Every structure is written in structure tokens, then in C-alpha cells.
Amino acid sequence: MAKVNGTVMTIYSGADVIMWTKNCTLNVEQDLPDGTTKDSLGWEEHINGVRRWSIDFDGAFDVSGSGMTPNELIAIIIARTADATVKFGTSAAAATGWTGLATVKNMSISGAMEDVATFSGSLTGNGAITAI
Amino acid sequence: MSATHLHIHQALTQAIYTVLNKKVVISGVTYPVYKELPTVPITTYVRIGNIIDSDNGTKDDFVYAGSVNINVVDESHPGQTDKTIAYSVMNKVRSLLKTSRSNVITMTGFTMIHFTPDVSNEIIEEVKKGFAKIQLIDTYRFNIE
């Protein structure tokens, strides 16, 4: 199998990479409303419900960098900036990965005593996510 | 931040040496600082000891997390285990390395994010019959980019 080094999996907002991340996770799910009836022969059944997706990330906090910094992501929340096209993949130009319109839902910055300051946040999909 | 993977030991040792060298002065006596084991007989000295580090970076860069030992060695009291001089020297070293809670050392080619006092240890051994060797070892944790 062709394993992928997780280091190359990154998040892009337009052409800008979200900087200084250590981990990123793409979550895709759907609700499964119950469709069980007396005719289900004792087995639970369901139908396909609402789908949603989100991206979680965390990293080492830094105010600099030529990309999307943690501070710029916070500024997006404060300004209620319009959603951006987000890509979850190995590079902005790569022909593989996942893309969709997303909103910056939350950002956190933590400063532990005598340790590297960290940040974490999440993007919530606004509409469909599609394979590139 | 550093986009290429580099070795920090020499730069860190030199940075600590620059802070301490010729500045560990107590009651008019200057105690020497060594980056290696001294090659000349000396009874009381400071040695910048072992460094351990590992990568603690992000997907964009390298950050080095680890620890460095600062040793104070005192063999000036044959047959005794009086630690007064050793602790005086170590206190001076501490005051030079950490001038404030958030103080960090300036390094050439790197940026120190934090430099933190960690565990402290003392070793007293009989190096030969009737001769004691006192070693105080301070360990500092660091993150360097």
C-alpha cells in the first residue's frame, strides 16, 4: 500500500496554508434517522439524514508566516468574514484531497508556563464537501 | 522558525558559555567555565554538560525540545563534603542564566522560546581515598527554533 506521511496533510484556505499546525483532522458524517418498524424483523433500520463536515486542527502558536496564521483566523471570526473555499489535502495544487466552502467556527490559543504556546481551532463546512 | 533540520548542541553550548564565561565571580574569585572536561588540574569549575533534544516542530518548521545540564564540580575540600563553595558557585550560575522568570539566552542562528530550570541534583563521591568530589547538577529544559 502507498502510505501517506501525515506531515503533508494540510489545510488550505484558498491558496494559503493554515500555518504552524501539528495535527489536522477531516470529519465527515451523516445523521441516520431511525426507520425501524414492526416489519423490520427485529433489526434496527435507518434512512440517510443530514450530512456535515468539519476540520479540526492544532499547532504551535506563531504570529508570523506567509500563509494563514492563527491570528488571521481569529480576525476572520471577529470580522464575520465570508466563507472561504477550503481544501484538505497534500498541497494547494494537488489533484487529490477534499474541498468545500467552510466557516471558521472557533479558535483557541493557550499559553502554558515555560512551554511553547499552542493553538487549536475548527472549520465547519457550509454545504457539500467534494473530492478533488 | 527553522525550515531546515539543524544541530543545536554547539550553538546552545556556546550561548551558555558566553553568558557564564568570566562572569562566575564570587568574593573576587573567578571560577572557570568549560564546554568540555578540563584538561588541566582545577579544583572548582563549571562545566556545560550533556544536552538531549528531540524535534517538537510543526508541519512547517523544526523546533527542538530538550534539556541541558550545568555541572558545578568542587574538589577543593579533600576529605570533606562541605558544599558551601559549590552552592555559592551554582547560585551565581543560576543568577546569570535566569535573570527573570521569562528570560531566555541569546543564541546565534536560533531563537530560544523558553529556558526553564528543571530538576537539580547533587553527587558526592570519593575519587580516591580521603578525597571527595562534589558535583551539583542543574538541568534546564528548553525549546529552540
CSV table of C-alpha atoms in Angstrom, one decimal:
chain,number,residue,atom,x,y,z
A,1,MET,CA,0.0,0.0,0.0
A,2,ALA,CA,1.0,3.6,-0.5
A,3,LYS,CA,1.0,5.0,2.9
A,4,VAL,CA,0.9,8.8,3.3
A,5,ASN,CA,3.1,10.8,5.7
A,6,GLY,CA,0.6,12.8,7.8
A,7,THR,CA,3.0,15.7,7.8
A,8,VAL,CA,2.0,16.5,4.2
A,9,MET,CA,-1.7,16.5,5.0
A,10,THR,CA,-2.6,20.2,5.5
A,11,ILE,CA,-5.4,22.6,5.3
A,12,TYR,CA,-5.6,25.4,2.7
A,13,SER,CA,-7.9,28.4,2.7
A,14,GLY,CA,-7.8,29.4,-0.9
A,15,ALA,CA,-4.1,29.3,-1.8
A,16,ASP,CA,-3.0,30.0,1.8
A,17,VAL,CA,-1.9,27.1,4.0
A,18,ILE,CA,-3.0,27.2,7.6
A,19,MET,CA,0.4,27.7,9.3
A,20,TRP,CA,2.1,26.1,12.2
A,21,THR,CA,-0.2,23.1,12.5
A,22,LYS,CA,0.9,19.8,14.1
A,23,ASN,CA,-2.4,17.9,13.6
A,24,CYS,CA,-5.4,18.2,11.3
A,25,THR,CA,-8.5,16.1,11.1
A,26,LEU,CA,-11.2,16.0,8.5
A,27,ASN,CA,-14.5,14.8,9.9
A,28,VAL,CA,-17.4,13.8,7.5
A,29,GLU,CA,-20.6,12.3,8.9
A,30,GLN,CA,-24.3,11.9,8.3
A,31,ASP,CA,-27.3,11.5,10.6
A,32,LEU,CA,-29.0,8.2,10.5
A,33,PRO,CA,-32.7,8.7,11.4
A,34,ASP,CA,-34.4,5.7,12.7
A,35,GLY,CA,-36.5,3.8,10.2
A,36,THR,CA,-37.3,0.7,12.3
A,37,THR,CA,-40.8,-0.6,12.0
A,38,LYS,CA,-42.7,-3.7,13.2
A,39,ASP,CA,-41.8,-5.2,9.9
A,40,SER,CA,-38.0,-4.9,10.5
A,41,LEU,CA,-37.8,-8.4,11.8
A,42,GLY,CA,-36.2,-7.2,15.0
A,43,TRP,CA,-33.3,-5.4,13.2
A,44,GLU,CA,-32.8,-1.7,13.6
A,45,GLU,CA,-33.1,0.2,10.3
A,46,HIS,CA,-32.4,3.8,9.3
A,47,ILE,CA,-32.5,6.2,6.5
A,48,ASN,CA,-29.8,8.7,5.3
A,49,GLY,CA,-30.1,12.0,7.1
A,50,VAL,CA,-28.3,15.3,7.1
A,51,ARG,CA,-24.6,15.3,6.2
A,52,ARG,CA,-22.0,17.6,7.6
A,53,TRP,CA,-18.3,18.0,7.7
A,54,SER,CA,-15.7,19.9,9.7
A,55,ILE,CA,-11.9,20.2,10.0
A,56,ASP,CA,-10.1,20.3,13.4
A,57,PHE,CA,-6.5,21.4,13.8
A,58,ASP,CA,-3.9,22.3,16.4
A,59,GLY,CA,-0.3,23.5,16.4
A,60,ALA,CA,2.3,25.8,17.8
A,61,PHE,CA,1.2,29.4,18.1
A,62,ASP,CA,3.2,31.9,16.0
A,63,VAL,CA,2.2,35.4,14.8
A,64,SER,CA,4.4,35.3,11.7
A,65,GLY,CA,4.4,33.3,8.5
A,66,SER,CA,3.4,33.6,4.9
A,67,GLY,CA,0.1,31.8,5.0
A,68,MET,CA,-2.9,31.9,7.3
A,69,THR,CA,-1.7,32.4,10.8
A,70,PRO,CA,-3.7,31.7,14.0
A,71,ASN,CA,-4.2,35.5,14.5
A,72,GLU,CA,-5.6,35.8,11.0
A,73,LEU,CA,-8.1,33.0,11.7
A,74,ILE,CA,-9.3,34.8,14.8
A,75,ALA,CA,-9.7,38.0,12.8
A,76,ILE,CA,-11.9,36.1,10.4
A,77,ILE,CA,-14.2,35.2,13.2
A,78,ILE,CA,-14.3,38.7,14.6
A,79,ALA,CA,-15.0,40.3,11.2
A,80,ARG,CA,-17.5,37.6,10.3
A,81,THR,CA,-15.6,37.3,7.0
A,82,ALA,CA,-17.4,35.4,4.3
A,83,ASP,CA,-16.8,31.7,4.0
A,84,ALA,CA,-13.7,30.6,2.1
A,85,THR,CA,-13.1,27.6,-0.1
A,86,VAL,CA,-11.1,25.2,2.0
A,87,LYS,CA,-9.0,22.3,0.8
A,88,PHE,CA,-7.9,19.4,2.9
A,89,GLY,CA,-5.0,17.6,1.1
A,90,THR,CA,-1.3,17.3,0.4
A,91,SER,CA,-0.8,20.7,-1.4
A,92,ALA,CA,-2.8,23.6,-2.7
A,93,ALA,CA,-2.2,22.4,-6.3
A,94,ALA,CA,-2.5,18.7,-5.7
A,95,ALA,CA,-5.2,16.9,-7.7
A,96,THR,CA,-6.3,14.9,-4.7
A,97,GLY,CA,-8.0,15.8,-1.4
A,98,TRP,CA,-11.3,17.3,-0.4
A,99,THR,CA,-12.7,20.8,-0.8
A,100,GLY,CA,-15.7,22.8,0.1
A,101,LEU,CA,-16.9,26.1,1.5
A,102,ALA,CA,-16.2,26.4,5.2
A,103,THR,CA,-16.6,28.9,8.1
A,104,VAL,CA,-14.0,29.4,10.9
A,105,LYS,CA,-16.1,28.1,13.9
A,106,ASN,CA,-13.7,28.5,16.7
A,107,MET,CA,-10.1,29.3,17.7
A,108,SER,CA,-8.2,28.9,21.0
A,109,ILE,CA,-4.7,30.0,22.0
A,110,SER,CA,-3.1,28.5,25.1
A,111,GLY,CA,0.0,29.7,26.9
A,112,ALA,CA,1.3,27.1,29.3
A,113,MET,CA,4.0,28.3,31.7
A,114,GLU,CA,7.5,27.7,30.3
A,115,ASP,CA,6.3,25.8,27.3
A,116,VAL,CA,5.5,26.5,23.7
A,117,ALA,CA,2.2,28.4,23.2
A,118,THR,CA,-0.3,26.4,21.3
A,119,PHE,CA,-3.5,27.0,19.3
A,120,SER,CA,-6.4,24.9,18.1
A,121,GLY,CA,-9.5,25.5,16.0
A,122,SER,CA,-12.0,24.1,13.7
A,123,LEU,CA,-13.7,24.9,10.4
A,124,THR,CA,-17.3,23.9,9.8
A,125,GLY,CA,-18.4,23.1,6.3
A,126,ASN,CA,-21.2,25.3,4.8
A,127,GLY,CA,-22.7,23.0,2.2
A,128,ALA,CA,-21.2,20.0,0.4
A,129,ILE,CA,-17.6,18.7,0.6
A,130,THR,CA,-16.4,17.1,-2.7
A,131,ALA,CA,-13.5,15.0,-3.7
A,132,ILE,CA,-11.0,16.8,-5.9
B,1,MET,CA,11.1,29.4,12.6
B,2,SER,CA,13.7,27.0,11.1
B,3,ALA,CA,12.6,25.3,7.9
B,4,THR,CA,15.7,23.0,7.8
B,5,HIS,CA,16.8,20.4,10.3
B,6,LEU,CA,19.9,21.6,12.1
B,7,HIS,CA,22.1,20.6,15.1
B,8,ILE,CA,21.7,22.9,18.1
B,9,HIS,CA,24.2,21.5,20.6
B,10,GLN,CA,27.2,23.6,19.6
B,11,ALA,CA,25.1,26.8,19.3
B,12,LEU,CA,23.4,26.1,22.7
B,13,THR,CA,26.7,25.3,24.4
B,14,GLN,CA,28.3,28.4,23.0
B,15,ALA,CA,25.4,30.6,24.1
B,16,ILE,CA,25.5,29.3,27.7
B,17,TYR,CA,29.3,29.6,27.7
B,18,THR,CA,29.1,33.3,26.5
B,19,VAL,CA,26.7,34.0,29.4
B,20,LEU,CA,28.8,32.4,32.0
B,21,ASN,CA,32.5,32.7,31.0
B,22,LYS,CA,34.5,35.1,33.2
B,23,LYS,CA,31.3,36.1,35.0
B,24,VAL,CA,31.1,33.4,37.7
B,25,VAL,CA,32.8,35.7,40.2
B,26,ILE,CA,32.4,35.2,44.0
B,27,SER,CA,34.3,37.3,46.5
B,28,GLY,CA,36.9,38.3,43.8
B,29,VAL,CA,37.5,34.7,42.7
B,30,THR,CA,36.6,33.9,39.1
B,31,TYR,CA,35.5,30.3,38.6
B,32,PRO,CA,36.3,28.9,35.1
B,33,VAL,CA,33.6,27.6,32.8
B,34,TYR,CA,34.3,24.6,30.5
B,35,LYS,CA,32.5,23.3,27.4
B,36,GLU,CA,34.4,20.1,27.7
B,37,LEU,CA,36.1,18.2,30.5
B,38,PRO,CA,39.0,20.4,31.7
B,39,THR,CA,42.4,19.2,30.6
B,40,VAL,CA,44.3,21.0,33.4
B,41,PRO,CA,44.1,20.3,37.1
B,42,ILE,CA,41.4,22.5,38.6
B,43,THR,CA,39.6,22.1,41.9
B,44,THR,CA,36.4,24.1,41.3
B,45,TYR,CA,34.8,24.8,38.0
B,46,VAL,CA,31.6,24.9,35.9
B,47,ARG,CA,31.0,22.5,33.1
B,48,ILE,CA,28.3,22.8,30.5
B,49,GLY,CA,27.2,19.2,30.5
B,50,ASN,CA,25.0,16.8,28.4
B,51,ILE,CA,22.4,18.0,26.0
B,52,ILE,CA,19.5,15.9,24.9
B,53,ASP,CA,17.0,17.2,22.3
B,54,SER,CA,14.3,16.0,20.0
B,55,ASP,CA,12.1,17.5,17.3
B,56,ASN,CA,9.0,19.3,18.6
B,57,GLY,CA,8.2,21.3,15.5
B,58,THR,CA,5.1,21.8,13.3
B,59,LYS,CA,4.3,20.8,9.8
B,60,ASP,CA,6.1,24.0,8.6
B,61,ASP,CA,9.3,24.0,10.6
B,62,PHE,CA,11.6,22.4,13.2
B,63,VAL,CA,11.5,23.2,16.9
B,64,TYR,CA,14.0,21.5,19.3
B,65,ALA,CA,12.8,20.5,22.7
B,66,GLY,CA,15.2,19.1,25.3
B,67,SER,CA,17.4,19.6,28.3
B,68,VAL,CA,20.9,20.7,29.2
B,69,ASN,CA,22.9,20.0,32.3
B,70,ILE,CA,25.0,22.6,34.1
B,71,ASN,CA,27.5,21.0,36.4
B,72,VAL,CA,29.4,22.6,39.2
B,73,VAL,CA,32.4,20.5,40.3
B,74,ASP,CA,34.2,21.1,43.5
B,75,GLU,CA,37.2,19.1,44.7
B,76,SER,CA,38.7,21.9,46.9
B,77,HIS,CA,37.9,20.1,50.2
B,78,PRO,CA,39.9,16.9,50.3
B,79,GLY,CA,38.3,14.6,52.8
B,80,GLN,CA,35.4,16.8,53.4
B,81,THR,CA,31.9,17.2,52.0
B,82,ASP,CA,31.4,20.9,52.6
B,83,LYS,CA,29.1,22.1,49.8
B,84,THR,CA,29.3,25.8,50.6
B,85,ILE,CA,31.6,26.8,47.7
B,86,ALA,CA,29.7,24.6,45.3
B,87,TYR,CA,26.4,26.0,46.1
B,88,SER,CA,27.8,29.6,46.0
B,89,VAL,CA,29.0,28.9,42.5
B,90,MET,CA,25.8,27.3,41.4
B,91,ASN,CA,23.7,30.2,42.8
B,92,LYS,CA,25.9,32.6,40.8
B,93,VAL,CA,25.4,30.4,37.7
B,94,ARG,CA,21.6,30.4,38.2
B,95,SER,CA,21.5,34.2,38.6
B,96,LEU,CA,23.4,34.6,35.3
B,97,LEU,CA,21.3,32.1,33.4
B,98,LYS,CA,17.9,33.2,34.6
B,99,THR,CA,17.7,36.9,35.3
B,100,SER,CA,13.9,36.8,35.3
B,101,ARG,CA,11.1,34.3,35.1
B,102,SER,CA,10.8,34.7,31.3
B,103,ASN,CA,14.4,35.4,30.5
B,104,VAL,CA,16.0,33.4,27.7
B,105,ILE,CA,19.5,33.1,26.3
B,106,THR,CA,20.5,34.7,23.1
B,107,MET,CA,21.7,32.1,20.5
B,108,THR,CA,23.4,32.6,17.2
B,109,GLY,CA,21.3,31.3,14.4
B,110,PHE,CA,18.4,30.2,16.5
B,111,THR,CA,15.8,31.6,18.8
B,112,MET,CA,15.2,30.3,22.2
B,113,ILE,CA,11.5,30.1,23.1
B,114,HIS,CA,12.0,29.2,26.7
B,115,PHE,CA,14.8,28.1,29.0
B,116,THR,CA,13.4,26.7,32.3
B,117,PRO,CA,15.0,25.4,35.5
B,118,ASP,CA,14.1,21.8,36.0
B,119,VAL,CA,15.5,19.2,38.3
B,120,SER,CA,18.5,19.8,40.5
B,121,ASN,CA,20.8,17.0,41.8
B,122,GLU,CA,24.0,16.6,43.8
B,123,ILE,CA,26.5,13.8,43.7
B,124,ILE,CA,29.3,13.3,46.3
B,125,GLU,CA,31.8,10.7,45.5
B,126,GLU,CA,35.2,9.6,46.9
B,127,VAL,CA,37.5,9.9,43.9
B,128,LYS,CA,40.4,8.4,45.9
B,129,LYS,CA,41.0,7.6,49.5
B,130,GLY,CA,40.3,10.7,51.5
B,131,PHE,CA,39.4,12.9,48.5
B,132,ALA,CA,35.8,13.9,48.0
B,133,LYS,CA,34.3,15.3,44.7
B,134,ILE,CA,31.2,17.3,44.9
B,135,GLN,CA,29.0,17.7,41.8
B,136,LEU,CA,25.9,19.9,41.7
B,137,ILE,CA,23.9,19.3,38.5
B,138,ASP,CA,21.1,21.7,37.4
B,139,THR,CA,19.0,20.6,34.5
B,140,TYR,CA,17.3,23.2,32.3
B,141,ARG,CA,14.5,22.4,29.8
B,142,PHE,CA,14.4,24.4,26.6
B,143,ASN,CA,12.5,24.9,23.3
B,144,ILE,CA,14.6,26.3,20.5
B,145,GLU,CA,13.6,27.3,17.0
